[in-house]
Coordinates of C-alpha atoms in Angstrom, one line a residue:
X1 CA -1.7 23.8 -1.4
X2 CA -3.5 20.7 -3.5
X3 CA -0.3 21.5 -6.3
X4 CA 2.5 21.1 -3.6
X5 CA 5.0 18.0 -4.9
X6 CA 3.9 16.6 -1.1
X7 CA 0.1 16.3 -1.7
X8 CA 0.5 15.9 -5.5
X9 CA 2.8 12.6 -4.9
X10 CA 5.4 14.0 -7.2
X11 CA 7.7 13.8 -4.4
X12 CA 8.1 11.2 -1.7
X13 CA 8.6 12.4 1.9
X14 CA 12.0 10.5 2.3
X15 CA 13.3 12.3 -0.6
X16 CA 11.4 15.5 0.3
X17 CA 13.5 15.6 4.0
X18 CA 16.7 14.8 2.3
X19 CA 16.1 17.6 0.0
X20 CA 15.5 19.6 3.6
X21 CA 18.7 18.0 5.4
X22 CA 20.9 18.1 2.8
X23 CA 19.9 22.1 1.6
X24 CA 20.2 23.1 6.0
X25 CA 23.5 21.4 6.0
X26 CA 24.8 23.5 2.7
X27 CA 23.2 26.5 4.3
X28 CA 24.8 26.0 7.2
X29 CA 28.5 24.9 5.7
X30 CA 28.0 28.4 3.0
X31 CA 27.2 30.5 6.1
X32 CA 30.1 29.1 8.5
X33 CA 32.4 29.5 5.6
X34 CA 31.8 33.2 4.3
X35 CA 30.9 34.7 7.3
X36 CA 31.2 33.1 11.1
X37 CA 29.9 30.4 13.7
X38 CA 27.3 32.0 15.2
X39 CA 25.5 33.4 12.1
X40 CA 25.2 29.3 11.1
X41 CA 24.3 28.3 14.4
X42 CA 21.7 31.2 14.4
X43 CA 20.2 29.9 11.5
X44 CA 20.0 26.5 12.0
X45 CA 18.3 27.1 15.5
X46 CA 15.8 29.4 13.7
X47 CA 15.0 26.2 11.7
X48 CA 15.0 23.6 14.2
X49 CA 12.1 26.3 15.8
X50 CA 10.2 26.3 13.5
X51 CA 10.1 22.6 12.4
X52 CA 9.7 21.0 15.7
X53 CA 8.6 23.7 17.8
X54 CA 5.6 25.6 15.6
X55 CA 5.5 22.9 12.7
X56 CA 5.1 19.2 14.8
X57 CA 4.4 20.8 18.4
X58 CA 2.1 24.0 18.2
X59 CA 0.9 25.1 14.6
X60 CA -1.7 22.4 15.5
X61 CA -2.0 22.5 19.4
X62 CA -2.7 26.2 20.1
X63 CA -3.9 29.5 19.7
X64 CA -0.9 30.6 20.3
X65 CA 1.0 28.7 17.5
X66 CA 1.8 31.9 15.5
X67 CA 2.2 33.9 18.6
X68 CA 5.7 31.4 19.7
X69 CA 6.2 30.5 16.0
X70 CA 7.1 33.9 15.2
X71 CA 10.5 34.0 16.8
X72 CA 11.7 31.6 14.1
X73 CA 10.5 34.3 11.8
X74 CA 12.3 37.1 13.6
X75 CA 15.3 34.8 13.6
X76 CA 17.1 36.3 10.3
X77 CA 17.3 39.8 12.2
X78 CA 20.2 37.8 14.7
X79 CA 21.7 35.5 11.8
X80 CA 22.4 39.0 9.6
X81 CA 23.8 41.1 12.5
X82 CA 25.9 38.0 13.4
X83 CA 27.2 37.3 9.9
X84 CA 28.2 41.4 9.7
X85 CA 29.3 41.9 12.8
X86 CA 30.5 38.4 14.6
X87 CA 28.5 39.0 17.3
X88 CA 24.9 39.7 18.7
X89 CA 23.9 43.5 20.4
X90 CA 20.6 44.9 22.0
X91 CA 20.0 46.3 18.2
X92 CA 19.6 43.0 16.7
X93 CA 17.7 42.1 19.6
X94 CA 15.4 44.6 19.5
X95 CA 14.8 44.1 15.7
X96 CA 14.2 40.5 16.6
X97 CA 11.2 41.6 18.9
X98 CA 10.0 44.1 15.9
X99 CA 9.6 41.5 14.0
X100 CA 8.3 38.7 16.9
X101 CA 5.1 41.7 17.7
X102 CA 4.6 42.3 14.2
X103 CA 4.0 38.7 13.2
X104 CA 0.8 37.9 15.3
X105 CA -0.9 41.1 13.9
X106 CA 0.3 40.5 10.0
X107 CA -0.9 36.5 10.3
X108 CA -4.0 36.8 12.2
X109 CA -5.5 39.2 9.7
X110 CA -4.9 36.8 6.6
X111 CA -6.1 34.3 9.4
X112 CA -9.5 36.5 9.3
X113 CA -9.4 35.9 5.7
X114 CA -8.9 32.2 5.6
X115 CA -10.8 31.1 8.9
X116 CA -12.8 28.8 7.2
X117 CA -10.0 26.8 5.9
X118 CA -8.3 26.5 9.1
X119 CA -11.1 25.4 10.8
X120 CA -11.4 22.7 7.9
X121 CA -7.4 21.7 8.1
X122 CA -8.1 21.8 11.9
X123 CA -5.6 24.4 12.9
X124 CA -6.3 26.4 15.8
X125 CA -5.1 29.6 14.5
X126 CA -6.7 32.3 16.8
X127 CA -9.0 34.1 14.2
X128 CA -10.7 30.3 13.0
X129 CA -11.3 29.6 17.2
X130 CA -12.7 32.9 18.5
X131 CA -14.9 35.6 17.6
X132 CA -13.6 38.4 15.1
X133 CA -13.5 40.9 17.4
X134 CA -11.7 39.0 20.1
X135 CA -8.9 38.3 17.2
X136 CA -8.9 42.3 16.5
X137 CA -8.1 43.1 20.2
X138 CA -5.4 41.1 20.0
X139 CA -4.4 42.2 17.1
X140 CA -4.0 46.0 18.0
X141 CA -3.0 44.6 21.5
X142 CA 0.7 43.1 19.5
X143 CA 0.4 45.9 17.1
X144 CA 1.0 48.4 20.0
X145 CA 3.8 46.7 21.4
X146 CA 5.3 46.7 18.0
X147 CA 5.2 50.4 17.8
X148 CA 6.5 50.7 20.8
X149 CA 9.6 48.3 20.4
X150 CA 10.2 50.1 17.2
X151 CA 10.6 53.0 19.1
X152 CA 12.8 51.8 21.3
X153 CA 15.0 51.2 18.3
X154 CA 15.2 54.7 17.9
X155 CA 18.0 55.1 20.6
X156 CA 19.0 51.5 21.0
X157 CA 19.9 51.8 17.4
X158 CA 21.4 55.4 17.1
X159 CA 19.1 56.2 14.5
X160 CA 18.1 59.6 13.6
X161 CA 14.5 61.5 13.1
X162 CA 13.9 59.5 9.6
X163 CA 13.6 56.5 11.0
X164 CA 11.8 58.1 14.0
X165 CA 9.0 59.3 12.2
X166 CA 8.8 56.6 9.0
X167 CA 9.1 54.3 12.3
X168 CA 5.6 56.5 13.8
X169 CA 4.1 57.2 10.4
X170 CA 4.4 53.1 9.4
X171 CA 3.5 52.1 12.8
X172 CA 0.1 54.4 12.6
X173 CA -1.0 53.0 9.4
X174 CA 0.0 49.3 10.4
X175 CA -2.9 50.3 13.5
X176 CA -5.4 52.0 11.6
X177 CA -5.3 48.7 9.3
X178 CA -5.2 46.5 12.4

């Protein structure tokens, strides 16, 4: 973090957001061009999440910054379905809530890690504000969920018994570790 071109002063912050604006406006244009509408729109709202919405409004206002957050994360499941197909599905949407359980579980535990230096960059991420255990509970809590969901996917998908038990096998380990 103390190397970014932000901190260091190597870049400015003007030219740092027209760096942002100008790359979500290709990204947008590339997208709209090779593949549809809604796959750029997708995208873009998956940015405009996450920088007003986790970045400026809860990444420093609640425990439950990485909790909301995460659907800008789980955001590229939609824009991908929606640049193949040209449309959204419940397959896309249930890969979307894969992804929104599995955040919380995969953050908080390099949360547990780096507690110490959220506390000091005064970020209330959940592990830095309660005790261990109380993160771990909620941890294996969105962890369950996520196995679930993923198993929903089985038939919501049309997927057959290698993703079914990858899907259980995966899922296991992911709550042993949890």
């Amino acid at each position: 973090p103390r190397n970014r071109p932000l901190v260091t002063g190597y870049m400015t912050p003007r030219a740092a957001l027209i760096f942002a604006l100008t790359l979500e406006v290709l990204a947008f244009a590339v997208l709209w061009r090779f593949t549809n509408l809604l796959a750029a729109c997708l995208a873009i709202s998956g940015t405009l999440f996450y920088v007003f919405v986790y970045t400026l409004w809860l990444k420093r206002s609640s425990t439950q910054n990485i909790v909301i957050g995460g659907a800008a994360g789980a955001v590229p499941a939609l824009v991908g379905w929606a640049a193949v197909t040209g449309s959204l599905a419940w397959a896309p949407a249930v890969l979307f809530l894969i992804i929104f359980f599995w955040t919380p579980p995969h953050f908080w535990a390099l949360a547990i890690r780096y507690a110490d230096d959220y506390r000091a960059a005064s970020v209330p991420m959940l592990p830095a504000v309660v005790p261990a255990a109380v993160a771990a509970r909620k941890m294996i809590t969105y962890t369950v969920i996520m196995i679930v969901t993923s198993a929903v996917m089985l038939p919501v998908g049309h997927l057959g018994w290698i993703y079914g038990v990858t899907a259980v096998l995966t899922g296991a380990m992911f709550l042993a570790g949890s």
